[in-house]
mmCIF file with all atom_site columns, C-alpha atoms in Angstrom:
data_model
loop_
_atom_site.group_PDB
_atom_site.id
_atom_site.type_symbol
_atom_site.label_atom_id
_atom_site.label_alt_id
_atom_site.label_comp_id
_atom_site.label_asym_id
_atom_site.label_entity_id
_atom_site.label_seq_id
_atom_site.pdbx_PDB_ins_code
_atom_site.Cartn_x
_atom_site.Cartn_y
_atom_site.Cartn_z
_atom_site.occupancy
_atom_site.B_iso_or_equiv
_atom_site.pdbx_formal_charge
_atom_site.auth_seq_id
_atom_site.auth_comp_id
_atom_site.auth_asym_id
_atom_site.auth_atom_id
_atom_site.pdbx_PDB_model_num
ATOM 1   C CA . UNK A 1 1   ? -1.445  -11.438 1.591   1.00 0.00 ? 226 UNK A CA 1
ATOM 2   C CA . UNK A 1 2   ? -3.293  -10.113 -1.400  1.00 0.00 ? 227 UNK A CA 1
ATOM 3   C CA . UNK A 1 3   ? -6.166  -7.729  -0.525  1.00 0.00 ? 228 UNK A CA 1
ATOM 4   C CA . UNK A 1 4   ? -7.435  -5.473  -3.445  1.00 0.00 ? 229 UNK A CA 1
ATOM 5   C CA . UNK A 1 5   ? -4.162  -3.231  -3.771  1.00 0.00 ? 230 UNK A CA 1
ATOM 6   C CA . UNK A 1 6   ? -4.780  -2.139  -7.131  1.00 0.00 ? 231 UNK A CA 1
ATOM 7   C CA . UNK A 1 7   ? -6.300  0.824   -5.918  1.00 0.00 ? 232 UNK A CA 1
ATOM 8   C CA . UNK A 1 8   ? -3.112  1.659   -3.954  1.00 0.00 ? 233 UNK A CA 1
ATOM 9   C CA . UNK A 1 9   ? -2.325  3.784   -7.022  1.00 0.00 ? 234 UNK A CA 1
ATOM 10  C CA . UNK A 1 10  ? -3.674  6.533   -5.674  1.00 0.00 ? 235 UNK A CA 1
ATOM 11  C CA . UNK A 1 11  ? -1.464  6.337   -2.658  1.00 0.00 ? 236 UNK A CA 1
ATOM 12  C CA . UNK A 1 12  ? 2.072   7.426   -3.653  1.00 0.00 ? 237 UNK A CA 1
ATOM 13  C CA . UNK A 1 13  ? 3.380   11.088  -4.104  1.00 0.00 ? 238 UNK A CA 1
ATOM 14  C CA . UNK A 1 14  ? 6.357   13.479  -3.598  1.00 0.00 ? 239 UNK A CA 1
ATOM 15  C CA . UNK A 1 15  ? 4.387   15.771  -1.580  1.00 0.00 ? 240 UNK A CA 1
ATOM 16  C CA . UNK A 1 16  ? 5.452   19.161  -0.098  1.00 0.00 ? 241 UNK A CA 1
ATOM 17  C CA . UNK A 1 17  ? 4.015   20.407  3.153   1.00 0.00 ? 242 UNK A CA 1
ATOM 18  C CA . UNK A 1 18  ? 1.633   23.233  1.324   1.00 0.00 ? 243 UNK A CA 1
ATOM 19  C CA . UNK A 1 19  ? 0.262   20.650  -0.575  1.00 0.00 ? 244 UNK A CA 1
ATOM 20  C CA . UNK A 1 20  ? -3.034  19.229  0.844   1.00 0.00 ? 245 UNK A CA 1
ATOM 21  C CA . UNK A 1 21  ? -3.372  15.155  1.022   1.00 0.00 ? 246 UNK A CA 1
ATOM 22  C CA . UNK A 1 22  ? -5.744  15.055  -1.945  1.00 0.00 ? 247 UNK A CA 1
ATOM 23  C CA . UNK A 1 23  ? -3.204  16.897  -4.098  1.00 0.00 ? 248 UNK A CA 1
ATOM 24  C CA . UNK A 1 24  ? -0.625  14.717  -3.253  1.00 0.00 ? 249 UNK A CA 1
ATOM 25  C CA . UNK A 1 25  ? -2.693  11.481  -4.167  1.00 0.00 ? 250 UNK A CA 1
ATOM 26  C CA . UNK A 1 26  ? -3.806  12.941  -7.210  1.00 0.00 ? 251 UNK A CA 1
ATOM 27  C CA . UNK A 1 27  ? -0.531  14.042  -8.459  1.00 0.00 ? 252 UNK A CA 1
ATOM 28  C CA . UNK A 1 28  ? 1.138   10.837  -7.817  1.00 0.00 ? 253 UNK A CA 1
ATOM 29  C CA . UNK A 1 29  ? -1.794  8.592   -9.075  1.00 0.00 ? 254 UNK A CA 1
ATOM 30  C CA . UNK A 1 30  ? -1.125  10.434  -12.420 1.00 0.00 ? 255 UNK A CA 1
ATOM 31  C CA . UNK A 1 31  ? 2.377   9.813   -12.644 1.00 0.00 ? 256 UNK A CA 1
ATOM 32  C CA . UNK A 1 32  ? 1.920   6.080   -11.591 1.00 0.00 ? 257 UNK A CA 1
ATOM 33  C CA . UNK A 1 33  ? -0.737  5.898   -14.316 1.00 0.00 ? 258 UNK A CA 1
ATOM 34  C CA . UNK A 1 34  ? 1.308   7.307   -16.868 1.00 0.00 ? 259 UNK A CA 1
ATOM 35  C CA . UNK A 1 35  ? 4.239   4.849   -16.396 1.00 0.00 ? 260 UNK A CA 1
ATOM 36  C CA . UNK A 1 36  ? 2.055   1.878   -16.284 1.00 0.00 ? 261 UNK A CA 1
ATOM 37  C CA . UNK A 1 37  ? 0.603   2.860   -19.690 1.00 0.00 ? 262 UNK A CA 1
ATOM 38  C CA . UNK A 1 38  ? 3.861   2.795   -21.353 1.00 0.00 ? 263 UNK A CA 1
ATOM 39  C CA . UNK A 1 39  ? 4.533   -0.090  -23.811 1.00 0.00 ? 264 UNK A CA 1
ATOM 40  C CA . UNK A 1 40  ? 7.563   -1.895  -23.007 1.00 0.00 ? 265 UNK A CA 1
ATOM 41  C CA . UNK A 1 41  ? 8.579   -5.369  -23.867 1.00 0.00 ? 266 UNK A CA 1
ATOM 42  C CA . UNK A 1 42  ? 8.606   -7.767  -20.723 1.00 0.00 ? 267 UNK A CA 1
ATOM 43  C CA . UNK A 1 43  ? 11.972  -8.519  -19.288 1.00 0.00 ? 268 UNK A CA 1
ATOM 44  C CA . UNK A 1 44  ? 13.385  -5.534  -21.203 1.00 0.00 ? 269 UNK A CA 1
ATOM 45  C CA . UNK A 1 45  ? 15.473  -2.721  -19.686 1.00 0.00 ? 270 UNK A CA 1
ATOM 46  C CA . UNK A 1 46  ? 12.707  -0.545  -20.216 1.00 0.00 ? 271 UNK A CA 1
ATOM 47  C CA . UNK A 1 47  ? 10.380  -2.493  -18.048 1.00 0.00 ? 272 UNK A CA 1
ATOM 48  C CA . UNK A 1 48  ? 13.046  -2.244  -15.021 1.00 0.00 ? 273 UNK A CA 1
ATOM 49  C CA . UNK A 1 49  ? 13.444  1.350   -15.462 1.00 0.00 ? 274 UNK A CA 1
ATOM 50  C CA . UNK A 1 50  ? 9.552   1.663   -15.282 1.00 0.00 ? 275 UNK A CA 1
ATOM 51  C CA . UNK A 1 51  ? 9.276   -0.801  -12.293 1.00 0.00 ? 276 UNK A CA 1
ATOM 52  C CA . UNK A 1 52  ? 12.070  1.155   -10.772 1.00 0.00 ? 277 UNK A CA 1
ATOM 53  C CA . UNK A 1 53  ? 10.392  4.352   -11.122 1.00 0.00 ? 278 UNK A CA 1
ATOM 54  C CA . UNK A 1 54  ? 6.820   3.047   -9.623  1.00 0.00 ? 279 UNK A CA 1
ATOM 55  C CA . UNK A 1 55  ? 8.564   1.805   -6.587  1.00 0.00 ? 280 UNK A CA 1
ATOM 56  C CA . UNK A 1 56  ? 10.263  5.149   -5.911  1.00 0.00 ? 281 UNK A CA 1
ATOM 57  C CA . UNK A 1 57  ? 6.964   6.616   -6.180  1.00 0.00 ? 282 UNK A CA 1
ATOM 58  C CA . UNK A 1 58  ? 5.380   4.021   -3.843  1.00 0.00 ? 283 UNK A CA 1
ATOM 59  C CA . UNK A 1 59  ? 8.319   4.491   -1.363  1.00 0.00 ? 284 UNK A CA 1
ATOM 60  C CA . UNK A 1 60  ? 7.698   8.440   -1.649  1.00 0.00 ? 285 UNK A CA 1
ATOM 61  C CA . UNK A 1 61  ? 4.525   8.176   0.601   1.00 0.00 ? 286 UNK A CA 1
ATOM 62  C CA . UNK A 1 62  ? 3.488   4.924   1.981   1.00 0.00 ? 287 UNK A CA 1
ATOM 63  C CA . UNK A 1 63  ? 5.020   4.528   5.389   1.00 0.00 ? 288 UNK A CA 1
ATOM 64  C CA . UNK A 1 64  ? 5.985   1.082   5.581   1.00 0.00 ? 289 UNK A CA 1
ATOM 65  C CA . UNK A 1 65  ? 7.534   1.291   8.962   1.00 0.00 ? 290 UNK A CA 1
ATOM 66  C CA . UNK A 1 66  ? 4.211   2.683   10.170  1.00 0.00 ? 291 UNK A CA 1
ATOM 67  C CA . UNK A 1 67  ? 2.151   0.156   8.422   1.00 0.00 ? 292 UNK A CA 1
ATOM 68  C CA . UNK A 1 68  ? 4.515   -2.739  9.707   1.00 0.00 ? 293 UNK A CA 1
ATOM 69  C CA . UNK A 1 69  ? 3.999   -1.752  13.168  1.00 0.00 ? 294 UNK A CA 1
ATOM 70  C CA . UNK A 1 70  ? 0.557   -1.506  13.301  1.00 0.00 ? 295 UNK A CA 1
ATOM 71  C CA . UNK A 1 71  ? 0.169   -4.713  11.275  1.00 0.00 ? 296 UNK A CA 1
ATOM 72  C CA . UNK A 1 72  ? 2.268   -6.640  13.644  1.00 0.00 ? 297 UNK A CA 1
ATOM 73  C CA . UNK A 1 73  ? 0.571   -4.816  16.635  1.00 0.00 ? 298 UNK A CA 1
ATOM 74  C CA . UNK A 1 74  ? 1.109   -6.085  19.885  1.00 0.00 ? 299 UNK A CA 1
ATOM 75  C CA . UNK A 1 75  ? 3.969   -8.417  18.476  1.00 0.00 ? 300 UNK A CA 1
ATOM 76  C CA . UNK A 1 76  ? 6.097   -5.428  17.347  1.00 0.00 ? 301 UNK A CA 1
ATOM 77  C CA . UNK A 1 77  ? 7.173   -4.734  20.765  1.00 0.00 ? 302 UNK A CA 1
ATOM 78  C CA . UNK A 1 78  ? 8.649   -8.109  20.879  1.00 0.00 ? 303 UNK A CA 1
ATOM 79  C CA . UNK A 1 79  ? 10.759  -7.908  17.994  1.00 0.00 ? 304 UNK A CA 1
ATOM 80  C CA . UNK A 1 80  ? 14.384  -6.772  18.157  1.00 0.00 ? 305 UNK A CA 1
ATOM 81  C CA . UNK A 1 81  ? 15.524  -3.777  15.779  1.00 0.00 ? 306 UNK A CA 1
ATOM 82  C CA . UNK A 1 82  ? 16.953  -6.434  13.184  1.00 0.00 ? 307 UNK A CA 1
ATOM 83  C CA . UNK A 1 83  ? 13.598  -8.278  13.179  1.00 0.00 ? 308 UNK A CA 1
ATOM 84  C CA . UNK A 1 84  ? 11.839  -5.222  12.675  1.00 0.00 ? 309 UNK A CA 1
ATOM 85  C CA . UNK A 1 85  ? 13.791  -3.936  10.114  1.00 0.00 ? 310 UNK A CA 1
ATOM 86  C CA . UNK A 1 86  ? 13.526  -7.185  8.024   1.00 0.00 ? 311 UNK A CA 1
ATOM 87  C CA . UNK A 1 87  ? 9.768   -7.565  8.517   1.00 0.00 ? 312 UNK A CA 1
ATOM 88  C CA . UNK A 1 88  ? 9.382   -4.198  7.121   1.00 0.00 ? 313 UNK A CA 1
ATOM 89  C CA . UNK A 1 89  ? 11.758  -4.705  4.109   1.00 0.00 ? 314 UNK A CA 1
ATOM 90  C CA . UNK A 1 90  ? 9.647   -8.243  3.472   1.00 0.00 ? 315 UNK A CA 1
ATOM 91  C CA . UNK A 1 91  ? 6.281   -6.463  3.969   1.00 0.00 ? 316 UNK A CA 1
ATOM 92  C CA . UNK A 1 92  ? 7.230   -3.573  1.676   1.00 0.00 ? 317 UNK A CA 1
ATOM 93  C CA . UNK A 1 93  ? 8.385   -6.315  -1.160  1.00 0.00 ? 318 UNK A CA 1
ATOM 94  C CA . UNK A 1 94  ? 5.038   -8.154  -1.071  1.00 0.00 ? 319 UNK A CA 1
ATOM 95  C CA . UNK A 1 95  ? 2.883   -4.835  -0.906  1.00 0.00 ? 320 UNK A CA 1
ATOM 96  C CA . UNK A 1 96  ? 4.967   -3.272  -3.890  1.00 0.00 ? 321 UNK A CA 1
ATOM 97  C CA . UNK A 1 97  ? 4.793   -6.655  -6.030  1.00 0.00 ? 322 UNK A CA 1
ATOM 98  C CA . UNK A 1 98  ? 0.911   -7.089  -5.440  1.00 0.00 ? 323 UNK A CA 1
ATOM 99  C CA . UNK A 1 99  ? 0.309   -3.651  -6.173  1.00 0.00 ? 324 UNK A CA 1
ATOM 100 C CA . UNK A 1 100 ? 2.123   -3.244  -9.494  1.00 0.00 ? 325 UNK A CA 1
ATOM 101 C CA . UNK A 1 101 ? 0.543   -6.907  -10.551 1.00 0.00 ? 326 UNK A CA 1
ATOM 102 C CA . UNK A 1 102 ? -3.228  -5.566  -9.487  1.00 0.00 ? 327 UNK A CA 1
ATOM 103 C CA . UNK A 1 103 ? -2.920  -2.152  -10.993 1.00 0.00 ? 328 UNK A CA 1
ATOM 104 C CA . UNK A 1 104 ? -1.902  -3.606  -14.176 1.00 0.00 ? 329 UNK A CA 1
ATOM 105 C CA . UNK A 1 105 ? -4.562  -5.816  -14.529 1.00 0.00 ? 330 UNK A CA 1
ATOM 106 C CA . UNK A 1 106 ? -7.140  -2.935  -13.720 1.00 0.00 ? 331 UNK A CA 1
ATOM 107 C CA . UNK A 1 107 ? -5.888  0.076   -15.848 1.00 0.00 ? 332 UNK A CA 1
ATOM 108 C CA . UNK A 1 108 ? -9.404  0.850   -17.024 1.00 0.00 ? 333 UNK A CA 1
ATOM 109 C CA . UNK A 1 109 ? -10.729 2.228   -13.998 1.00 0.00 ? 334 UNK A CA 1
ATOM 110 C CA . UNK A 1 110 ? -11.924 5.735   -12.988 1.00 0.00 ? 335 UNK A CA 1
ATOM 111 C CA . UNK A 1 111 ? -10.839 7.452   -9.736  1.00 0.00 ? 336 UNK A CA 1
ATOM 112 C CA . UNK A 1 112 ? -12.966 10.062  -7.968  1.00 0.00 ? 337 UNK A CA 1
ATOM 113 C CA . UNK A 1 113 ? -11.886 12.032  -4.879  1.00 0.00 ? 338 UNK A CA 1
ATOM 114 C CA . UNK A 1 114 ? -14.714 12.592  -2.742  1.00 0.00 ? 339 UNK A CA 1
ATOM 115 C CA . UNK A 1 115 ? -14.238 13.885  0.698   1.00 0.00 ? 340 UNK A CA 1
ATOM 116 C CA . UNK A 1 116 ? -11.055 15.122  2.700   1.00 0.00 ? 341 UNK A CA 1
ATOM 117 C CA . UNK A 1 117 ? -10.760 15.498  6.100   1.00 0.00 ? 342 UNK A CA 1
ATOM 118 C CA . UNK A 1 118 ? -7.739  16.945  8.121   1.00 0.00 ? 343 UNK A CA 1
ATOM 119 C CA . UNK A 1 119 ? -7.303  16.941  11.931  1.00 0.00 ? 344 UNK A CA 1
ATOM 120 C CA . UNK A 1 120 ? -3.672  18.313  12.905  1.00 0.00 ? 345 UNK A CA 1
ATOM 121 C CA . UNK A 1 121 ? -1.222  15.936  11.299  1.00 0.00 ? 346 UNK A CA 1
ATOM 122 C CA . UNK A 1 122 ? -3.382  13.299  10.330  1.00 0.00 ? 347 UNK A CA 1
ATOM 123 C CA . UNK A 1 123 ? -5.603  13.201  7.299   1.00 0.00 ? 348 UNK A CA 1
ATOM 124 C CA . UNK A 1 124 ? -8.450  10.835  5.497   1.00 0.00 ? 349 UNK A CA 1
ATOM 125 C CA . UNK A 1 125 ? -9.016  10.840  1.827   1.00 0.00 ? 350 UNK A CA 1
ATOM 126 C CA . UNK A 1 126 ? -12.082 9.080   0.741   1.00 0.00 ? 351 UNK A CA 1
ATOM 127 C CA . UNK A 1 127 ? -12.352 8.007   -2.873  1.00 0.00 ? 352 UNK A CA 1
ATOM 128 C CA . UNK A 1 128 ? -14.227 5.721   -5.070  1.00 0.00 ? 353 UNK A CA 1
ATOM 129 C CA . UNK A 1 129 ? -13.014 3.836   -8.141  1.00 0.00 ? 354 UNK A CA 1
ATOM 130 C CA . UNK A 1 130 ? -15.136 2.379   -11.010 1.00 0.00 ? 355 UNK A CA 1
ATOM 131 C CA . UNK A 1 131 ? -13.702 -0.652  -12.544 1.00 0.00 ? 356 UNK A CA 1
ATOM 132 C CA . UNK A 1 132 ? -14.917 -2.080  -15.701 1.00 0.00 ? 357 UNK A CA 1
ATOM 133 C CA . UNK A 1 133 ? -14.573 -5.872  -16.066 1.00 0.00 ? 358 UNK A CA 1
ATOM 134 C CA . UNK A 1 134 ? -16.329 -7.992  -18.387 1.00 0.00 ? 359 UNK A CA 1
ATOM 135 C CA . UNK A 1 135 ? -18.738 -5.252  -19.701 1.00 0.00 ? 360 UNK A CA 1
ATOM 136 C CA . UNK A 1 136 ? -19.830 -4.413  -15.905 1.00 0.00 ? 361 UNK A CA 1
ATOM 137 C CA . UNK A 1 137 ? -18.859 -1.355  -13.971 1.00 0.00 ? 362 UNK A CA 1
ATOM 138 C CA . UNK A 1 138 ? -18.053 -2.021  -10.132 1.00 0.00 ? 363 UNK A CA 1
ATOM 139 C CA . UNK A 1 139 ? -17.655 0.837   -7.626  1.00 0.00 ? 364 UNK A CA 1
ATOM 140 C CA . UNK A 1 140 ? -15.616 0.458   -4.996  1.00 0.00 ? 365 UNK A CA 1
ATOM 141 C CA . UNK A 1 141 ? -15.014 2.616   -1.952  1.00 0.00 ? 366 UNK A CA 1
ATOM 142 C CA . UNK A 1 142 ? -11.559 3.214   -0.799  1.00 0.00 ? 367 UNK A CA 1
ATOM 143 C CA . UNK A 1 143 ? -10.270 5.777   2.130   1.00 0.00 ? 368 UNK A CA 1
ATOM 144 C CA . UNK A 1 144 ? -6.515  6.390   2.696   1.00 0.00 ? 369 UNK A CA 1
ATOM 145 C CA . UNK A 1 145 ? -5.457  7.517   6.216   1.00 0.00 ? 370 UNK A CA 1
ATOM 146 C CA . UNK A 1 146 ? -2.272  9.834   6.274   1.00 0.00 ? 371 UNK A CA 1
ATOM 147 C CA . UNK A 1 147 ? -0.317  11.597  8.605   1.00 0.00 ? 372 UNK A CA 1
ATOM 148 C CA . UNK A 1 148 ? 2.415   14.321  8.206   1.00 0.00 ? 373 UNK A CA 1
ATOM 149 C CA . UNK A 1 149 ? 5.807   13.264  8.146   1.00 0.00 ? 374 UNK A CA 1
ATOM 150 C CA . UNK A 1 150 ? 8.901   15.221  7.179   1.00 0.00 ? 375 UNK A CA 1
ATOM 151 C CA . UNK A 1 151 ? 6.807   17.607  5.793   1.00 0.00 ? 376 UNK A CA 1
ATOM 152 C CA . UNK A 1 152 ? 4.956   14.984  3.525   1.00 0.00 ? 377 UNK A CA 1
ATOM 153 C CA . UNK A 1 153 ? 1.652   13.237  3.893   1.00 0.00 ? 378 UNK A CA 1
ATOM 154 C CA . UNK A 1 154 ? 2.286   9.670   4.286   1.00 0.00 ? 379 UNK A CA 1
ATOM 155 C CA . UNK A 1 155 ? -0.191  6.649   3.655   1.00 0.00 ? 380 UNK A CA 1
ATOM 156 C CA . UNK A 1 156 ? -0.290  4.321   6.827   1.00 0.00 ? 381 UNK A CA 1
ATOM 157 C CA . UNK A 1 157 ? -3.657  2.467   5.826   1.00 0.00 ? 382 UNK A CA 1
ATOM 158 C CA . UNK A 1 158 ? -6.157  1.939   3.015   1.00 0.00 ? 383 UNK A CA 1
ATOM 159 C CA . UNK A 1 159 ? -9.590  1.049   3.823   1.00 0.00 ? 384 UNK A CA 1
ATOM 160 C CA . UNK A 1 160 ? -11.223 -0.695  0.733   1.00 0.00 ? 385 UNK A CA 1
ATOM 161 C CA . UNK A 1 161 ? -14.892 -1.316  1.212   1.00 0.00 ? 386 UNK A CA 1
ATOM 162 C CA . UNK A 1 162 ? -14.546 -0.914  4.982   1.00 0.00 ? 387 UNK A CA 1
ATOM 163 C CA . UNK A 1 163 ? -11.779 -3.396  4.895   1.00 0.00 ? 388 UNK A CA 1
ATOM 164 C CA . UNK A 1 164 ? -8.721  -1.718  6.635   1.00 0.00 ? 389 UNK A CA 1
ATOM 165 C CA . UNK A 1 165 ? -5.473  -3.351  5.028   1.00 0.00 ? 390 UNK A CA 1
ATOM 166 C CA . UNK A 1 166 ? -3.742  -2.857  8.427   1.00 0.00 ? 391 UNK A CA 1
ATOM 167 C CA . UNK A 1 167 ? -6.433  -4.787  10.337  1.00 0.00 ? 392 UNK A CA 1
ATOM 168 C CA . UNK A 1 168 ? -6.591  -7.577  7.867   1.00 0.00 ? 393 UNK A CA 1
ATOM 169 C CA . UNK A 1 169 ? -2.756  -8.027  8.032   1.00 0.00 ? 394 UNK A CA 1
ATOM 170 C CA . UNK A 1 170 ? -2.922  -7.888  11.740  1.00 0.00 ? 395 UNK A CA 1
ATOM 171 C CA . UNK A 1 171 ? -5.622  -10.405 12.131  1.00 0.00 ? 396 UNK A CA 1
ATOM 172 C CA . UNK A 1 172 ? -3.538  -12.623 9.386   1.00 0.00 ? 397 UNK A CA 1
ATOM 173 C CA . UNK A 1 173 ? -0.050  -12.251 11.299  1.00 0.00 ? 398 UNK A CA 1
ATOM 174 C CA . UNK A 1 174 ? -1.558  -12.456 14.548  1.00 0.00 ? 399 UNK A CA 1
ATOM 175 C CA . UNK A 1 175 ? -3.221  -15.778 13.784  1.00 0.00 ? 400 UNK A CA 1
ATOM 176 C CA . UNK A 1 176 ? -0.030  -17.182 12.410  1.00 0.00 ? 401 UNK A CA 1
ATOM 177 C CA . UNK A 1 177 ? 2.222   -16.207 15.247  1.00 0.00 ? 402 UNK A CA 1
ATOM 178 C CA . UNK A 1 178 ? -0.165  -17.328 17.890  1.00 0.00 ? 403 UNK A CA 1
ATOM 179 C CA . UNK A 1 179 ? -0.604  -20.892 15.991  1.00 0.00 ? 404 UNK A CA 1
ATOM 180 C CA . UNK A 1 180 ? 3.168   -21.198 15.122  1.00 0.00 ? 405 UNK A CA 1
ATOM 181 C CA . UNK A 1 181 ? 5.634   -18.402 15.605  1.00 0.00 ? 406 UNK A CA 1
ATOM 182 C CA . UNK A 1 182 ? 6.803   -15.066 14.375  1.00 0.00 ? 407 UNK A CA 1
ATOM 183 C CA . UNK A 1 183 ? 9.635   -17.006 12.626  1.00 0.00 ? 408 UNK A CA 1
ATOM 184 C CA . UNK A 1 184 ? 7.081   -19.039 10.776  1.00 0.00 ? 409 UNK A CA 1
ATOM 185 C CA . UNK A 1 185 ? 5.468   -15.879 9.550   1.00 0.00 ? 410 UNK A CA 1
ATOM 186 C CA . UNK A 1 186 ? 8.293   -14.278 8.122   1.00 0.00 ? 411 UNK A CA 1
ATOM 187 C CA . UNK A 1 187 ? 9.259   -17.685 6.496   1.00 0.00 ? 412 UNK A CA 1
ATOM 188 C CA . UNK A 1 188 ? 5.805   -17.697 4.886   1.00 0.00 ? 413 UNK A CA 1
ATOM 189 C CA . UNK A 1 189 ? 5.974   -14.184 3.821   1.00 0.00 ? 414 UNK A CA 1
ATOM 190 C CA . UNK A 1 190 ? 9.420   -14.855 2.051   1.00 0.00 ? 415 UNK A CA 1
ATOM 191 C CA . UNK A 1 191 ? 8.213   -17.729 0.404   1.00 0.00 ? 416 UNK A CA 1
ATOM 192 C CA . UNK A 1 192 ? 5.375   -15.567 -1.126  1.00 0.00 ? 417 UNK A CA 1
ATOM 193 C CA . UNK A 1 193 ? 7.944   -13.468 -2.628  1.00 0.00 ? 418 UNK A CA 1
ATOM 194 C CA . UNK A 1 194 ? 9.853   -16.410 -4.469  1.00 0.00 ? 419 UNK A CA 1
#
């Protein structure tokens, strides 16, 4: 449940329809980076406000409903509306938590926006991230898949070095459901949040 999510920082905007997908990603990335660079005391009210602001940015663009639907694959149709709603909520909490944790530990990165492809209401933005760790620079290729929804560009998948978050989740979820059950999957996901 913890793929490389620190790069999801470029995911999250308050986009307008006139805005291109890359512009949306750049603007929101800048907002999140600014929030994360603020020095606040752990557990303070200021830290809670920053976490809330980051969550708001994340929720503005990431299409959790579509991500959840694609991640569950064929099992989505078998779920009731109540189960779907719960699954989306739990997956959203996991992604938000992992994202914040990963981005905080990787603030010294450089993000380049390399290519944008738009076909109708779908888009793909290819980026590369250079991260410095232990004195070495590593480059990670990241592609964001977006669709136009309610006048804004929404991200529904992130592909890191050719590994799709949706496909990764789908593989894990499918394996757990087949081996155990959907109920066991949701329990495992909830335990990760505890």
